[in-house]
Amino acid sequence: MTIAIVVLISGRGSNLQSIINAIDQGELPARIAAVISNEADALGLTRAQQAGIETRVLSHLGFANRNDYDLELRNLVAEYRPDLTVLAGFMRVLGPRFVSHFAGRIINVHPSLLPKYRGLNTHARALADGASEHGASVHFVTTDLDAGPIIIQTKVPIYEHDSPEILAERVLKQEHRILPQAIRWFAEDRLRICEGRVLLDGGTRSEQGLTSHLQ
Ligand code: GAR
């Protein structure tokens, strides 16, 4: 089945591009119904337009509070009746007004091995800690920031002279791999959330202890 997805972005849109490419290459049974940005000058909007995808901008500026923005964004996303909403570099925290409405149908890509380094500046924080490895996660979104059930994670090594920028690039390459993979599993109806954990293929993998499908 081909699923309809809405992608939320705030900037560069390289993860959005990885989804567009996977669809173009016939690797992802999905159709991007719309790309929505909270920033009018997001490069990702240009990428979407070049791919012939409808774009919308809903700036967070001018809203009296977070709840009002969440409600407006929820209504905008709902117009497209998505099976799945994908946060691909969307740099706003979404509250219950948004998240509860789409529960189990929103995923986010995050540049760390969650639960490590929720929030911002993950690469600099991993380096400051002297960590030997870092990575990326795709998870279902809940009202707890970057704390929802993990679908897939991937590790990268940290080398001695890494800068945050070099490390970010290494992690980003993996994001471009695991985000389309997670969407594919969702489209193929292979994911279930059970007691706060993600089961792939009815839990066979999790029974083997691979609850986060670490690659
Ligand atoms: C990506 O590294 C993504 O994981 C991160 O922002 C970047 C967006 O890049 N997202 C977060 O930090 C969300 N908490 P992109 O616009 O090129 O896809």
GROMACS .gro file of C-alpha atoms and ligand atoms in nm:
model
  233
    1MET     CA    1   0.000   0.000   0.000
    2THR     CA    2   0.123   0.351  -0.078
    3ILE     CA    3   0.095   0.573   0.225
    4ALA     CA    4   0.048   0.950   0.230
    5ILE     CA    5   0.303   1.137   0.436
    6VAL     CA    6   0.343   1.497   0.544
    7VAL     CA    7   0.699   1.606   0.615
    8LEU     CA    8   0.771   1.887   0.860
    9ILE     CA    9   1.098   2.074   0.822
   10SER     CA   10   1.272   2.389   0.945
   11GLY     CA   11   1.583   2.417   0.730
   12ARG     CA   12   1.821   2.244   0.491
   13GLY     CA   13   1.595   1.947   0.417
   14SER     CA   14   1.861   1.685   0.343
   15ASN     CA   15   1.653   1.422   0.525
   16LEU     CA   16   1.351   1.529   0.321
   17GLN     CA   17   1.568   1.479   0.011
   18SER     CA   18   1.655   1.126   0.125
   19ILE     CA   19   1.281   1.048   0.138
   20ILE     CA   20   1.219   1.204  -0.204
   21ASN     CA   21   1.509   1.003  -0.349
   22ALA     CA   22   1.391   0.676  -0.195
   23ILE     CA   23   1.043   0.730  -0.341
   24ASP     CA   24   1.187   0.821  -0.682
   25GLN     CA   25   1.397   0.507  -0.681
   26GLY     CA   26   1.092   0.295  -0.611
   27GLU     CA   27   1.225   0.195  -0.268
   28LEU     CA   28   0.949   0.352  -0.063
   29PRO     CA   29   0.575   0.293  -0.109
   30ALA     CA   30   0.487   0.648  -0.009
   31ARG     CA   31   0.367   0.975  -0.154
   32ILE     CA   32   0.459   1.309   0.003
   33ALA     CA   33   0.129   1.495   0.024
   34ALA     CA   34   0.291   1.815   0.152
   35VAL     CA   35   0.605   1.962   0.304
   36ILE     CA   36   0.538   2.213   0.578
   37SER     CA   37   0.799   2.446   0.726
   38ASN     CA   38   0.787   2.687   1.015
   39GLU     CA   39   1.062   2.888   0.841
   40ALA     CA   40   0.976   3.062   0.514
   41ASP     CA   41   1.334   3.052   0.383
   42ALA     CA   42   1.400   2.683   0.453
   43LEU     CA   43   1.608   2.529   0.174
   44GLY     CA   44   1.397   2.215   0.206
   45LEU     CA   45   1.099   2.406   0.061
   46THR     CA   46   1.296   2.460  -0.261
   47ARG     CA   47   1.388   2.090  -0.270
   48ALA     CA   48   1.019   2.001  -0.235
   49GLN     CA   49   0.911   2.245  -0.506
   50GLN     CA   50   1.175   2.108  -0.742
   51ALA     CA   51   1.026   1.764  -0.684
   52GLY     CA   52   0.675   1.896  -0.758
   53ILE     CA   53   0.556   1.860  -0.399
   54GLU     CA   54   0.308   2.102  -0.243
   55THR     CA   55   0.465   2.327   0.021
   56ARG     CA   56   0.316   2.531   0.303
   57VAL     CA   57   0.470   2.766   0.556
   58LEU     CA   58   0.332   2.813   0.905
   59SER     CA   59   0.558   3.044   1.101
   60HIS     CA   60   0.555   3.001   1.476
   61LEU     CA   61   0.604   3.376   1.513
   62GLY     CA   62   0.299   3.574   1.605
   63PHE     CA   63   0.127   3.299   1.802
   64ALA     CA   64   0.040   3.392   2.158
   65ASN     CA   65   0.151   3.055   2.293
   66ARG     CA   66   0.276   2.711   2.197
   67ASN     CA   67  -0.068   2.551   2.223
   68ASP     CA   68  -0.219   2.787   1.968
   69TYR     CA   69   0.059   2.712   1.721
   70ASP     CA   70   0.025   2.338   1.777
   71LEU     CA   71  -0.347   2.355   1.710
   72GLU     CA   72  -0.304   2.553   1.389
   73LEU     CA   73  -0.029   2.318   1.270
   74ARG     CA   74  -0.244   2.018   1.355
   75ASN     CA   75  -0.528   2.157   1.142
   76LEU     CA   76  -0.291   2.228   0.855
   77VAL     CA   77  -0.137   1.880   0.861
   78ALA     CA   78  -0.481   1.718   0.894
   79GLU     CA   79  -0.591   1.883   0.567
   80TYR     CA   80  -0.366   1.634   0.390
   81ARG     CA   81  -0.500   1.330   0.577
   82PRO     CA   82  -0.156   1.176   0.622
   83ASP     CA   83  -0.105   0.815   0.726
   84LEU     CA   84   0.225   0.931   0.874
   85THR     CA   85   0.377   1.266   0.970
   86VAL     CA   86   0.756   1.279   0.951
   87LEU     CA   87   0.960   1.533   1.145
   88ALA     CA   88   1.273   1.574   0.936
   89GLY     CA   89   1.475   1.849   1.099
   90PHE     CA   90   1.167   2.022   1.238
   91MET     CA   91   1.315   2.233   1.516
   92ARG     CA   92   1.001   2.305   1.719
   93VAL     CA   93   0.888   2.111   2.022
   94LEU     CA   94   0.535   1.981   1.963
   95GLY     CA   95   0.297   1.958   2.256
   96PRO     CA   96  -0.006   1.739   2.331
   97ARG     CA   97  -0.245   1.941   2.115
   98PHE     CA   98  -0.053   1.819   1.812
   99VAL     CA   99   0.099   1.492   1.924
  100SER     CA  100  -0.212   1.334   2.080
  101HIS     CA  101  -0.410   1.392   1.762
  102PHE     CA  102  -0.164   1.191   1.552
  103ALA     CA  103  -0.053   0.945   1.822
  104GLY     CA  104   0.140   0.648   1.680
  105ARG     CA  105   0.153   0.819   1.341
  106ILE     CA  106   0.439   1.070   1.390
  107ILE     CA  107   0.807   0.988   1.367
  108ASN     CA  108   1.120   1.199   1.416
  109VAL     CA  109   1.483   1.161   1.318
  110HIS     CA  110   1.724   1.269   1.589
  111PRO     CA  111   2.103   1.301   1.569
  112SER     CA  112   2.207   1.091   1.869
  113LEU     CA  113   2.184   0.744   2.014
  114LEU     CA  114   1.876   0.812   2.222
  115PRO     CA  115   1.820   0.819   2.514
  116LYS     CA  116   2.158   0.992   2.508
  117TYR     CA  117   2.159   1.360   2.413
  118ARG     CA  118   1.800   1.459   2.377
  119GLY     CA  119   1.752   1.816   2.255
  120LEU     CA  120   2.007   2.031   2.075
  121ASN     CA  121   2.383   2.036   2.006
  122THR     CA  122   2.411   1.660   2.026
  123HIS     CA  123   2.741   1.634   1.838
  124ALA     CA  124   2.925   1.890   2.051
  125ARG     CA  125   2.790   1.727   2.366
  126ALA     CA  126   2.906   1.380   2.260
  127LEU     CA  127   3.254   1.519   2.185
  128ALA     CA  128   3.266   1.710   2.514
  129ASP     CA  129   3.188   1.386   2.696
  130GLY     CA  130   3.477   1.209   2.526
  131ALA     CA  131   3.234   0.951   2.386
  132SER     CA  132   3.380   0.688   2.153
  133GLU     CA  133   3.062   0.645   1.953
  134HIS     CA  134   2.760   0.847   1.850
  135GLY     CA  135   2.474   0.795   1.608
  136ALA     CA  136   2.121   0.862   1.499
  137SER     CA  137   1.775   0.742   1.596
  138VAL     CA  138   1.431   0.738   1.441
  139HIS     CA  139   1.154   0.720   1.697
  140PHE     CA  140   0.781   0.763   1.739
  141VAL     CA  141   0.698   1.106   1.876
  142THR     CA  142   0.531   1.136   2.214
  143THR     CA  143   0.479   1.441   2.432
  144ASP     CA  144   0.813   1.371   2.605
  145LEU     CA  145   1.085   1.540   2.401
  146ASP     CA  146   1.295   1.289   2.203
  147ALA     CA  147   1.181   1.011   2.433
  148GLY     CA  148   0.928   0.812   2.229
  149PRO     CA  149   0.967   0.445   2.133
  150ILE     CA  150   1.274   0.389   1.916
  151ILE     CA  151   1.223   0.233   1.572
  152ILE     CA  152   1.580   0.215   1.446
  153GLN     CA  153   1.923   0.340   1.551
  154THR     CA  154   2.260   0.338   1.389
  155LYS     CA  155   2.604   0.395   1.539
  156VAL     CA  156   2.906   0.580   1.404
  157PRO     CA  157   3.255   0.593   1.557
  158ILE     CA  158   3.400   0.913   1.700
  159TYR     CA  159   3.762   0.979   1.599
  160GLU     CA  160   4.021   1.173   1.793
  161HIS     CA  161   4.024   1.494   1.594
  162ASP     CA  162   3.655   1.512   1.508
  163SER     CA  163   3.487   1.851   1.514
  164PRO     CA  164   3.110   1.879   1.574
  165GLU     CA  165   3.070   1.957   1.201
  166ILE     CA  166   3.263   1.650   1.083
  167LEU     CA  167   3.081   1.428   1.328
  168ALA     CA  168   2.746   1.577   1.222
  169GLU     CA  169   2.822   1.490   0.861
  170ARG     CA  170   2.906   1.129   0.953
  171VAL     CA  171   2.581   1.098   1.149
  172LEU     CA  172   2.374   1.269   0.879
  173LYS     CA  173   2.474   1.005   0.622
  174GLN     CA  174   2.323   0.745   0.853
  175GLU     CA  175   2.009   0.952   0.909
  176HIS     CA  176   1.956   0.947   0.533
  177ARG     CA  177   1.960   0.569   0.547
  178ILE     CA  178   1.751   0.498   0.856
  179LEU     CA  179   1.473   0.754   0.805
  180PRO     CA  180   1.353   0.603   0.473
  181GLN     CA  181   1.397   0.258   0.630
  182ALA     CA  182   1.168   0.346   0.922
  183ILE     CA  183   0.907   0.494   0.685
  184ARG     CA  184   0.925   0.177   0.473
  185TRP     CA  185   0.861  -0.043   0.777
  186PHE     CA  186   0.567   0.179   0.874
  187ALA     CA  187   0.425   0.168   0.519
  188GLU     CA  188   0.458  -0.210   0.517
  189ASP     CA  189   0.267  -0.219   0.845
  190ARG     CA  190   0.554  -0.398   1.017
  191LEU     CA  191   0.577  -0.179   1.328
  192ARG     CA  192   0.378  -0.212   1.649
  193ILE     CA  193   0.416  -0.019   1.972
  194CYS     CA  194   0.380  -0.248   2.270
  195GLU     CA  195   0.436  -0.132   2.628
  196GLY     CA  196   0.644   0.162   2.509
  197ARG     CA  197   0.866  -0.044   2.281
  198VAL     CA  198   0.859  -0.087   1.907
  199LEU     CA  199   0.812  -0.437   1.777
  200LEU     CA  200   0.917  -0.513   1.422
  201ASP     CA  201   0.734  -0.798   1.250
  202GLY     CA  202   0.522  -0.884   1.551
  203GLY     CA  203   0.810  -0.883   1.792
  204THR     CA  204   1.026  -1.162   1.659
  205ARG     CA  205   1.328  -0.934   1.658
  206SER     CA  206   1.253  -0.792   1.999
  207GLU     CA  207   1.228  -1.138   2.144
  208GLN     CA  208   1.588  -1.175   2.039
  209GLY     CA  209   1.669  -0.860   2.235
  210LEU     CA  210   1.697  -0.627   1.938
  211THR     CA  211   1.430  -0.387   2.053
  212SER     CA  212   1.593  -0.085   1.893
  213HIS     CA  213   1.690  -0.262   1.570
  214LEU     CA  214   2.040  -0.120   1.607
  215GLN     CA  215   2.228  -0.138   1.280
  216GAR     C1  216   1.925   1.656   1.119
  216GAR     O1  217   2.053   1.623   1.167
  216GAR     C2  218   1.819   1.611   1.216
  216GAR     O2  219   1.850   1.490   1.280
  216GAR     C3  220   1.821   1.723   1.316
  216GAR     O3  221   1.833   1.839   1.238
  216GAR     C4  222   1.905   1.807   1.119
  216GAR     C5  223   1.822   1.852   1.001
  216GAR     O4  224   1.894   1.836   0.881
  216GAR     N1  225   1.702   1.725   1.394
  216GAR     C6  226   1.700   1.756   1.522
  216GAR     O5  227   1.798   1.790   1.583
  216GAR     C7  228   1.562   1.751   1.584
  216GAR     N2  229   1.574   1.750   1.725
  216GAR     P1  230   1.820   1.841   0.743
  216GAR     O6  231   1.732   1.967   0.744
  216GAR     O7  232   1.930   1.852   0.641
  216GAR     O8  233   1.739   1.716   0.729
   0.00000   0.00000   0.00000
